[in-house]
mmCIF file of C-alpha atoms and ligand atoms in Angstrom:
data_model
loop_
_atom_site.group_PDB
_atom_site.id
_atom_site.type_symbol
_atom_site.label_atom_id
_atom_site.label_comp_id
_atom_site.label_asym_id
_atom_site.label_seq_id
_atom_site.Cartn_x
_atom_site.Cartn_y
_atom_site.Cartn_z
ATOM 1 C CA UNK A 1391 14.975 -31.377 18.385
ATOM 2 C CA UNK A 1392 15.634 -35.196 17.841
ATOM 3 C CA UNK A 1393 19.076 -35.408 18.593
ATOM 4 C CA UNK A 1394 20.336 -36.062 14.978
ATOM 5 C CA UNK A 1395 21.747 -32.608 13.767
ATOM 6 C CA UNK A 1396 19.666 -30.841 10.942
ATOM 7 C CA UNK A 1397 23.213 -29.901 8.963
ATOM 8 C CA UNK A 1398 25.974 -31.879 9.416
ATOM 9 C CA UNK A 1399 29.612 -30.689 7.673
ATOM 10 C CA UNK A 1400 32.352 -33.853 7.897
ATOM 11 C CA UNK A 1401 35.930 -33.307 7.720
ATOM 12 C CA UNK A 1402 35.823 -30.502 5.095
ATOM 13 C CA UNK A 1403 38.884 -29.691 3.283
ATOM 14 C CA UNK A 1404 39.135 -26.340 0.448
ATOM 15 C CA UNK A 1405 42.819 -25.042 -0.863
ATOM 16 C CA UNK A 1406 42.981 -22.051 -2.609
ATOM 17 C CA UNK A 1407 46.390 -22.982 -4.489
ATOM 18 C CA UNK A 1408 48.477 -23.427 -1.304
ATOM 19 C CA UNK A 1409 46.228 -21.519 1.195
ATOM 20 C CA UNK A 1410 44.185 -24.153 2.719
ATOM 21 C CA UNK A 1411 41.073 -22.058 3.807
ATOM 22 C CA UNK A 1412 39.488 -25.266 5.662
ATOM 23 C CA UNK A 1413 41.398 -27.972 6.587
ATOM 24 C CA UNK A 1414 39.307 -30.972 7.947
ATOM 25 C CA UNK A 1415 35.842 -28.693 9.368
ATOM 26 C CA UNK A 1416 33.376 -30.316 11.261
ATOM 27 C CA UNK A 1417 30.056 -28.982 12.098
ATOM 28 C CA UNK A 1418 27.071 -30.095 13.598
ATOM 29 C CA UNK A 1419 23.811 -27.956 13.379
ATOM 30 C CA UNK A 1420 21.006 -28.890 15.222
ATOM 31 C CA UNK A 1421 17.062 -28.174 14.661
ATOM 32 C CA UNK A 1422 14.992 -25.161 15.782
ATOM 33 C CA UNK A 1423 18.308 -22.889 16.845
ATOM 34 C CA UNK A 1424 19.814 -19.471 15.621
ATOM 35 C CA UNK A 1425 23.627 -21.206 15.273
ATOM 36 C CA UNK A 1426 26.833 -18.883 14.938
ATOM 37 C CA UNK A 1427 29.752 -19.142 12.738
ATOM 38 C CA UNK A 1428 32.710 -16.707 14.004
ATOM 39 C CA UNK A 1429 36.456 -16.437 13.745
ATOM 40 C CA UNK A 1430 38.570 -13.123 11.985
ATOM 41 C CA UNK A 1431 38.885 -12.082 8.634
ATOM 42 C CA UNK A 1432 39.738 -14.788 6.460
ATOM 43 C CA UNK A 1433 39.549 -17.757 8.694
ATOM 44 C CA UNK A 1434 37.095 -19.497 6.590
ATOM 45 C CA UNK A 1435 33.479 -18.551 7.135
ATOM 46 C CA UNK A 1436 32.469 -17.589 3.471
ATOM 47 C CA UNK A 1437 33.993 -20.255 2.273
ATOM 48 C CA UNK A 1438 32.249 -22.860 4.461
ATOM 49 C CA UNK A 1439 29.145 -21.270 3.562
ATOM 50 C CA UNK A 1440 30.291 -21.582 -0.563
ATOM 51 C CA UNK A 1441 30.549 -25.694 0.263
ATOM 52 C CA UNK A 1442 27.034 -25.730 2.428
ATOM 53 C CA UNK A 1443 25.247 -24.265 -0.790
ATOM 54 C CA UNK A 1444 27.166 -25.897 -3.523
ATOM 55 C CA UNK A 1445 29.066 -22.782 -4.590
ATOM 56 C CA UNK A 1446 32.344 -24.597 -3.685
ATOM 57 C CA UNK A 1447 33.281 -27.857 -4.226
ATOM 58 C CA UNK A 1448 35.412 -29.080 -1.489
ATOM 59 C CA UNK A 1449 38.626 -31.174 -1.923
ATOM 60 C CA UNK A 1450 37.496 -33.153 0.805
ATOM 61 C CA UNK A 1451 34.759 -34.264 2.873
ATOM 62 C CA UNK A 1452 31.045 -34.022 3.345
ATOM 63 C CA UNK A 1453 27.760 -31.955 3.718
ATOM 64 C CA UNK A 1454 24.803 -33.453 4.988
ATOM 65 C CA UNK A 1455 21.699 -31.810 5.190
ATOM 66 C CA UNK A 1456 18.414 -33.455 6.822
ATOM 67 C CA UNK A 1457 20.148 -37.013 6.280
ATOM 68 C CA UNK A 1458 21.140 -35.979 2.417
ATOM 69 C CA UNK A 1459 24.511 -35.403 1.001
ATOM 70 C CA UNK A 1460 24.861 -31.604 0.025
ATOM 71 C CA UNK A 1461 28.612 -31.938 -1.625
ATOM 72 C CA UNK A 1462 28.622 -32.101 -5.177
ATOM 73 C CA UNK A 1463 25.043 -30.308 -6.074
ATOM 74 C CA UNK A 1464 24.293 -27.473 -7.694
ATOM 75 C CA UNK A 1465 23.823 -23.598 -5.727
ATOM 76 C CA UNK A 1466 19.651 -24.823 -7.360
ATOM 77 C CA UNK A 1467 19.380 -28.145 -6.093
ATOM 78 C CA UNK A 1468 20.759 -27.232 -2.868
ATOM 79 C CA UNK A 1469 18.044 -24.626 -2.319
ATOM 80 C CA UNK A 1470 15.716 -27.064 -3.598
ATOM 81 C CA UNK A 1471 16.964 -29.188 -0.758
ATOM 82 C CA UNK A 1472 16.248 -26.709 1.783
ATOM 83 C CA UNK A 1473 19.348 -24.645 2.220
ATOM 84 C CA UNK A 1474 19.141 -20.628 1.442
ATOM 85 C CA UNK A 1475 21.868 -18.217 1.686
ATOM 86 C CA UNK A 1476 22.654 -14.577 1.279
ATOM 87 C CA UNK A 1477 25.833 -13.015 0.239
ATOM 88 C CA UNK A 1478 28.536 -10.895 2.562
ATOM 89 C CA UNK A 1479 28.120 -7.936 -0.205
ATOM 90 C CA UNK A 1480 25.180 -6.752 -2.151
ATOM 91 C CA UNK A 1481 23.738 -8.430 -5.174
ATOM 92 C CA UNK A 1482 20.681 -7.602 -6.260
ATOM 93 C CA UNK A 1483 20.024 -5.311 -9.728
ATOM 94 C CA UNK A 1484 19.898 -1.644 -8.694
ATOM 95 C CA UNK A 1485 17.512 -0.942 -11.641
ATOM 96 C CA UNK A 1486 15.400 -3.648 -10.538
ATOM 97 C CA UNK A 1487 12.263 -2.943 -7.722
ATOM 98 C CA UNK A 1488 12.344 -4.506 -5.150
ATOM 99 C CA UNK A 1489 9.836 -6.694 -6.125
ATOM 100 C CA UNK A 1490 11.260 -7.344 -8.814
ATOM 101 C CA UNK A 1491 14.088 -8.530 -7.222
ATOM 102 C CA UNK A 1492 11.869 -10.970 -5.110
ATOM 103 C CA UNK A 1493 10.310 -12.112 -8.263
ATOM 104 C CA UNK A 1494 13.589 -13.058 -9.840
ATOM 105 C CA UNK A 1495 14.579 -15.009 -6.501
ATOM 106 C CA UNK A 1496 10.875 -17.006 -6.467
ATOM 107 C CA UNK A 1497 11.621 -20.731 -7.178
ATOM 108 C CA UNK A 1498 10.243 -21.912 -11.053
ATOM 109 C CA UNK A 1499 8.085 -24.552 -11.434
ATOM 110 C CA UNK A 1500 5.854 -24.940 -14.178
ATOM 111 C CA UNK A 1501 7.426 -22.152 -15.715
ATOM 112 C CA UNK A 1502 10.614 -24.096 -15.721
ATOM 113 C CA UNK A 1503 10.038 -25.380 -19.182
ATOM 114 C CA UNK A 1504 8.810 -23.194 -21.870
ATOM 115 C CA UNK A 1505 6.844 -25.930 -23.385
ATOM 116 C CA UNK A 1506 5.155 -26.424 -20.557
ATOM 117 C CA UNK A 1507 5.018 -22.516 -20.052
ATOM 118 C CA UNK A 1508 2.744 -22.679 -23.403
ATOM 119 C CA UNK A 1509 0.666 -25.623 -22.447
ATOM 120 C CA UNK A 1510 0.261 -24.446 -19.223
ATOM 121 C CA UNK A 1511 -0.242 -20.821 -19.284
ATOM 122 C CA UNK A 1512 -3.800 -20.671 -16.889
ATOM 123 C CA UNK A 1513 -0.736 -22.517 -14.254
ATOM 124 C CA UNK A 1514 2.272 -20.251 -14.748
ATOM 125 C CA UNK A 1515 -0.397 -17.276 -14.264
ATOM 126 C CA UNK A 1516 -1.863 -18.891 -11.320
ATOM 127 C CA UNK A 1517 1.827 -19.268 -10.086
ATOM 128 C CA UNK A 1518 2.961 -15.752 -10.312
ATOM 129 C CA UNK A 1519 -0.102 -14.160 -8.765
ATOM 130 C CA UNK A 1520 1.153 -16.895 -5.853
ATOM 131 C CA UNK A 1521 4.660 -15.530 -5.844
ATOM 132 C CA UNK A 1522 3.677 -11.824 -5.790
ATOM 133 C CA UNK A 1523 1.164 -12.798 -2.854
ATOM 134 C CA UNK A 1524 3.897 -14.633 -0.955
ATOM 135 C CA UNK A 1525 6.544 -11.540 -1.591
ATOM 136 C CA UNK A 1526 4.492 -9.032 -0.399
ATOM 137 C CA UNK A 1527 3.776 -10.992 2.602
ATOM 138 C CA UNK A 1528 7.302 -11.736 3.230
ATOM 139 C CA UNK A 1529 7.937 -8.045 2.228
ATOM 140 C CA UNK A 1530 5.556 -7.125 5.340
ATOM 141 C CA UNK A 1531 7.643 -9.677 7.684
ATOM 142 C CA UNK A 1532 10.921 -7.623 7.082
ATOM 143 C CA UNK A 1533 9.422 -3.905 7.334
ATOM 144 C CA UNK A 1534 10.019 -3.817 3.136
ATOM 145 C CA UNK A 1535 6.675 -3.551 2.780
ATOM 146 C CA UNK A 1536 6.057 -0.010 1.839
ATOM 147 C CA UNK A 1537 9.193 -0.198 -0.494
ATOM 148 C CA UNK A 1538 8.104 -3.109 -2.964
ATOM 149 C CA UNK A 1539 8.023 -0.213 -6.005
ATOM 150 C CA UNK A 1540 10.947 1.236 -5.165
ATOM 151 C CA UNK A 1541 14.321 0.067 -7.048
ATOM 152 C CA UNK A 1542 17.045 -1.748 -4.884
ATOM 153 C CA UNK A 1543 19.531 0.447 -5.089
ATOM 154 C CA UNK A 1544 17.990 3.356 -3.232
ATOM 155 C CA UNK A 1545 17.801 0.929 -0.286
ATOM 156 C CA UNK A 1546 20.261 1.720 2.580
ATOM 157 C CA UNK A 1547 22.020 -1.376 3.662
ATOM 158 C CA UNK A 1548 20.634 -2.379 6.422
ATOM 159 C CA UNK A 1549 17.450 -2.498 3.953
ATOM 160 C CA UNK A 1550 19.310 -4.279 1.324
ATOM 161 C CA UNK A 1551 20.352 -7.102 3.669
ATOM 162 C CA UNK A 1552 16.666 -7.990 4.714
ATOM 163 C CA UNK A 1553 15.780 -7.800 0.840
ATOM 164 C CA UNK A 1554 18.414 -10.899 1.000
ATOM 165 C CA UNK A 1555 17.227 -12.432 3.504
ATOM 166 C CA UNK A 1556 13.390 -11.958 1.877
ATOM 167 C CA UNK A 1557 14.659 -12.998 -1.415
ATOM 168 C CA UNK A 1558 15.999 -16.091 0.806
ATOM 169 C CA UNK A 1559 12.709 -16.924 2.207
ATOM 170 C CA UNK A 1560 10.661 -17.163 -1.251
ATOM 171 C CA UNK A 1561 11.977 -20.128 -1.200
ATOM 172 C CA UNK A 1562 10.695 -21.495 1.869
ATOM 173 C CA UNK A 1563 14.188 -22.701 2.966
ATOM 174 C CA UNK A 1564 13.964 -24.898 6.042
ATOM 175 C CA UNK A 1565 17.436 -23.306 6.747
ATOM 176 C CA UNK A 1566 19.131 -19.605 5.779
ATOM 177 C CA UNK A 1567 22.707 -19.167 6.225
ATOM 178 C CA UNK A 1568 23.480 -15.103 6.405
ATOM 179 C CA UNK A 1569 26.467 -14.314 5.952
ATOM 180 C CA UNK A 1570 27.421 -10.890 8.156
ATOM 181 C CA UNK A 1571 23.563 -9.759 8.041
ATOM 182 C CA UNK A 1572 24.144 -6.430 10.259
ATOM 183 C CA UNK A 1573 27.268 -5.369 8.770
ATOM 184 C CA UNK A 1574 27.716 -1.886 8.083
ATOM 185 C CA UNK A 1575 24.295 -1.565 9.281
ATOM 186 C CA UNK A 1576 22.959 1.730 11.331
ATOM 187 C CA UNK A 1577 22.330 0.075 14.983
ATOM 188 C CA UNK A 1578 18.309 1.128 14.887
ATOM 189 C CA UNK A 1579 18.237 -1.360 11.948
ATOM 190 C CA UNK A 1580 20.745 -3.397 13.360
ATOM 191 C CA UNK A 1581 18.394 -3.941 16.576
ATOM 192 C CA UNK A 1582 14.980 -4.820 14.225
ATOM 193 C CA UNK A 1583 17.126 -7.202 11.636
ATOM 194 C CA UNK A 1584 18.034 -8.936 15.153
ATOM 195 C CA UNK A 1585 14.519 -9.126 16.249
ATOM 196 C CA UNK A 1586 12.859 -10.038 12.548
ATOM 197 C CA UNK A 1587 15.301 -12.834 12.934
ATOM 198 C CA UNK A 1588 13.970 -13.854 16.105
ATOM 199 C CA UNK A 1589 11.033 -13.961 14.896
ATOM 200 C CA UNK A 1590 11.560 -16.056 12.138
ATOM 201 C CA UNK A 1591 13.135 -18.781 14.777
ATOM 202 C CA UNK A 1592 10.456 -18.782 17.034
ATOM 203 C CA UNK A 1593 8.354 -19.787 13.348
ATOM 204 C CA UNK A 1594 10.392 -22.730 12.879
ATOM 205 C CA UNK A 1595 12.924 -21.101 10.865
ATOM 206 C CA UNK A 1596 16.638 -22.559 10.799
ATOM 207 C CA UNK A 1597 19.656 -20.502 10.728
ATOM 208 C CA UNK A 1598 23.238 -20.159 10.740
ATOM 209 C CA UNK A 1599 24.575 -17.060 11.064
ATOM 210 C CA UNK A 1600 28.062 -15.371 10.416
ATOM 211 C CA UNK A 1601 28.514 -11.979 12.192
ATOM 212 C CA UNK A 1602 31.514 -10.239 13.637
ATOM 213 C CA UNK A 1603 28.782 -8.080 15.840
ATOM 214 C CA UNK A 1604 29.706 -9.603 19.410
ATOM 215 C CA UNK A 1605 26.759 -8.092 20.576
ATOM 216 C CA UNK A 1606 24.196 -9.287 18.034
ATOM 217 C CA UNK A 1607 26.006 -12.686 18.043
ATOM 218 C CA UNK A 1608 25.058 -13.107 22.074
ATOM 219 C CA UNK A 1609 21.763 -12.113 22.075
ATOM 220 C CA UNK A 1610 20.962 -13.950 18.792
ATOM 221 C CA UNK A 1611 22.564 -17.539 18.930
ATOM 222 C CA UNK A 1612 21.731 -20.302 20.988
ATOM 223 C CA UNK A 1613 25.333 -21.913 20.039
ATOM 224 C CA UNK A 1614 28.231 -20.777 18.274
ATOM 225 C CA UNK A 1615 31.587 -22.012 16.582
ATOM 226 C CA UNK A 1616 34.314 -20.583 15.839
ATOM 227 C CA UNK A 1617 36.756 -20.906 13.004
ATOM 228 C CA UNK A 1618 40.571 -20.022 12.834
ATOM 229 C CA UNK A 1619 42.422 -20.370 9.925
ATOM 230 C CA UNK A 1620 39.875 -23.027 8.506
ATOM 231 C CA UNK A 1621 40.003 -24.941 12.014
ATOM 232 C CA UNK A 1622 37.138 -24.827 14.131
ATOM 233 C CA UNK A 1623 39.003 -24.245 17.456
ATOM 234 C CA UNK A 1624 35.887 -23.644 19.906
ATOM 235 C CA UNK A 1625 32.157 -24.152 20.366
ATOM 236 C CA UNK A 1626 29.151 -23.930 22.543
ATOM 237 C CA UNK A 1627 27.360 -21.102 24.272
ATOM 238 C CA UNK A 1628 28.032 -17.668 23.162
ATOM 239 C CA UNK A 1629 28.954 -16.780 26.901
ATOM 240 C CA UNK A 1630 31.323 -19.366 27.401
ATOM 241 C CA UNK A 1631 32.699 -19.489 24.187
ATOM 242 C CA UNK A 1632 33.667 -15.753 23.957
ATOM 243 C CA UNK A 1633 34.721 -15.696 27.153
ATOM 244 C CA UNK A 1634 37.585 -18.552 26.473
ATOM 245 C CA UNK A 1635 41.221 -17.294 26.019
ATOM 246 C CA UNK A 1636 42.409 -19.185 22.875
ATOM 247 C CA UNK A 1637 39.446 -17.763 20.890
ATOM 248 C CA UNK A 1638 40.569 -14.171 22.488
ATOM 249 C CA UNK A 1639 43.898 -15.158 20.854
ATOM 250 C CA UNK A 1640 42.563 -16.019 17.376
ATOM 251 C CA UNK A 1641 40.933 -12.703 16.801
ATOM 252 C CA UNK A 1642 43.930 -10.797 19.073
ATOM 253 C CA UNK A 1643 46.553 -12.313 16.563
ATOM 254 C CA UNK A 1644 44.893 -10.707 13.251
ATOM 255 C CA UNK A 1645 44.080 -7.875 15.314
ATOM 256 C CA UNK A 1646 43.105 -5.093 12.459
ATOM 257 C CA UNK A 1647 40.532 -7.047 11.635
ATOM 258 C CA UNK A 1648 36.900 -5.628 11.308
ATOM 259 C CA UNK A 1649 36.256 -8.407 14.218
ATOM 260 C CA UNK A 1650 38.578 -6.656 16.851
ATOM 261 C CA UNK A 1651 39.233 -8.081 20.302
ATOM 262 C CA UNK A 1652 37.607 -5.731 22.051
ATOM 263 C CA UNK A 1653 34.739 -6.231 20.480
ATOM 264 C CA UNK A 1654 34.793 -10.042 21.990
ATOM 265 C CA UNK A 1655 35.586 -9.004 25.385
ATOM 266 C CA UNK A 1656 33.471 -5.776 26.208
ATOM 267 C CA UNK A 1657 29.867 -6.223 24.206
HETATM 268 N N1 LIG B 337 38.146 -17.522 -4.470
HETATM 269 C C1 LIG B 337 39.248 -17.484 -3.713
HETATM 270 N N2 LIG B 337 40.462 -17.595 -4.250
HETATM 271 C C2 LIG B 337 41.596 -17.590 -3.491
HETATM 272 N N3 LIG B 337 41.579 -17.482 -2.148
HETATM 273 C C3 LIG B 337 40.380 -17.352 -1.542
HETATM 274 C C4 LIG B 337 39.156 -17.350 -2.281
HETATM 275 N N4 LIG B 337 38.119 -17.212 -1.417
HETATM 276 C C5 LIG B 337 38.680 -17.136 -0.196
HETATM 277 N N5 LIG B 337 40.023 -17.214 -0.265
HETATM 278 C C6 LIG B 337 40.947 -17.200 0.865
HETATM 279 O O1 LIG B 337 40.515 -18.199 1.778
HETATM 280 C C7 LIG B 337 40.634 -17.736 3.126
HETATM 281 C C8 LIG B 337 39.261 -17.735 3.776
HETATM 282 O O2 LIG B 337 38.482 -16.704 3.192
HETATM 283 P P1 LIG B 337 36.968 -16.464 3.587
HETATM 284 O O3 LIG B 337 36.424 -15.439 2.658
HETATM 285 O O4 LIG B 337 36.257 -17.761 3.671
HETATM 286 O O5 LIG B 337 37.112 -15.859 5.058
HETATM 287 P P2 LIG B 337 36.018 -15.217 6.022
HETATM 288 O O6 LIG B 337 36.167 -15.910 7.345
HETATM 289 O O7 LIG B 337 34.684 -15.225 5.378
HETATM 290 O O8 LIG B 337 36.574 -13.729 6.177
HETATM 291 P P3 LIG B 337 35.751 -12.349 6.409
HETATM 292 O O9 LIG B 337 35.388 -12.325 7.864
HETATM 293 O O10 LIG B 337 36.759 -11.287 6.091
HETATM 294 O O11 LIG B 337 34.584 -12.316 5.484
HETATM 295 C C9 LIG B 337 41.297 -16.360 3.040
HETATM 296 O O12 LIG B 337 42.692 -16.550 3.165
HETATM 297 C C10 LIG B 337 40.928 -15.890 1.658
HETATM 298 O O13 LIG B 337 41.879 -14.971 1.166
HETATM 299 MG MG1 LIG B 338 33.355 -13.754 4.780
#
């Protein structure tokens, strides 16, 4: 870590006609951590994520990512930039194989251009026996391994969320955000998605995580924050943080929420 944070969010402002889902976040995201985003059902998370990866222009404010403005690119150029994402519900073609689902994720290059494509066919060959080398590899690093022939959709969910975050990593993002990665997930899974993500970490991986598992969110993170109604009201250490009344209060006053109280005070 150098001290300068790897993804900074400035004063971030998004209105939904008159909701205001985030009104005036700051974030600060250093290097070489597993970082939490947490707060109830509809306090903001997704959308923060939508303005980190250029899904979401906000009304107001910035994104800065390794020293370089985020707001106002592209979903592309922002993974070309570094930042990866996957989404709160499943996305990828059913019909498609799993590989073929990794293939479609792979980042173009020469193949970008058709014309290029045709004067450069020995390169776009060379390129996809690279990206089916690097997807089975990646396949291997999140237990998929055995399933690259299989289509998508006969994935359980827990499988189909570490075919996101795979898909994520042909990119060779220097940071993933996942948004709710264990959700609905059986807790064997749960337990190895936790530890795959580890793993990644301790490989230099970034990553900022939204979860309303308590449990996964304190042995994962190093540091959370947490969001209520598009305010981020707390932050620091999962321990301290959970264990502070007004962020008891946020998730006690939209209590029939998937993210129930309990769940912050017991796990
Ligand atoms: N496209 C949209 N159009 C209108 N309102 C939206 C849109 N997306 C989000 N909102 C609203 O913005 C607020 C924040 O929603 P968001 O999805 O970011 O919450 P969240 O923290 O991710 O919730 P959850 O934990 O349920 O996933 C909510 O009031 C939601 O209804
Ligand atoms: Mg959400």
């Amino acid at each position: 870590m150098n001290g300068h944070p790897l993804l900074k969010v400035e004063d971030v402002h998004v209105h939904f006609g008159g909701i205001a889902a985030l009104a005036g976040v700051n974030l600060s995201v250093p290097e070489g951590l597993i970082y939490g985003l947490i707060g109830p059902n509809g306090s903001g998370k997704t959308t923060l994520f939508n303005v980190i990866t250029g899904f979401i222009r906000p009304d107001r404010g910035h994104v800065t990512f390794a020293g370089r403005r985020l707001d106002g690119l592209s979903p592309d150029a922002v993974a070309r930039a570094g930042v990866c994402r996957t989404f709160q519900s499943h996305r990828q073609p059913v019909t498609m194989t799993v590989m073929e689902n990794m293939l479609l994720a792979a980042p173009m290059q020469s193949g970008e251009s058709l014309f290029r494509a045709a004067t450069r066919f020995a390169a776009v060959r060379g390129e996809e026996r690279g990206n089916l080398e690097r997807a089975y590899e990646i396949l291997d690093m999140v237990m998929l391994g055995d399933k690259a022939n299989e289509y998508a959709g006969s994935l359980s969910g827990g499988q189909k969320k570490l075919l996101s975050l795979a898909q994520a990593l042909m990119n060779g993002p220097r940071m993933i955000l996942l948004d709710e990665p264990v959700a609905g997930v059986n807790p064997r899974l749960i337990e190895d998605i936790a530890a795959i993500i580890r793993k990644l970490c301790h490989g230099g991986q970034n990553f900022l995580v939204v979860e309303h598992n308590m449990k996964v969110i304190r042995s994962l993170c190093d540091q959370v924050s947490v969001l209520d109604a598009g305010h981020i009201i707390a932050e620091g250490e999962p321990e301290e943080v959970l264990g502070r009344q007004d962020v008891l209060e946020a998730y006690l006053a939209r209590s029939g929420t998937e993210a129930r109280p309990d769940a912050v005070r017991q796990e």
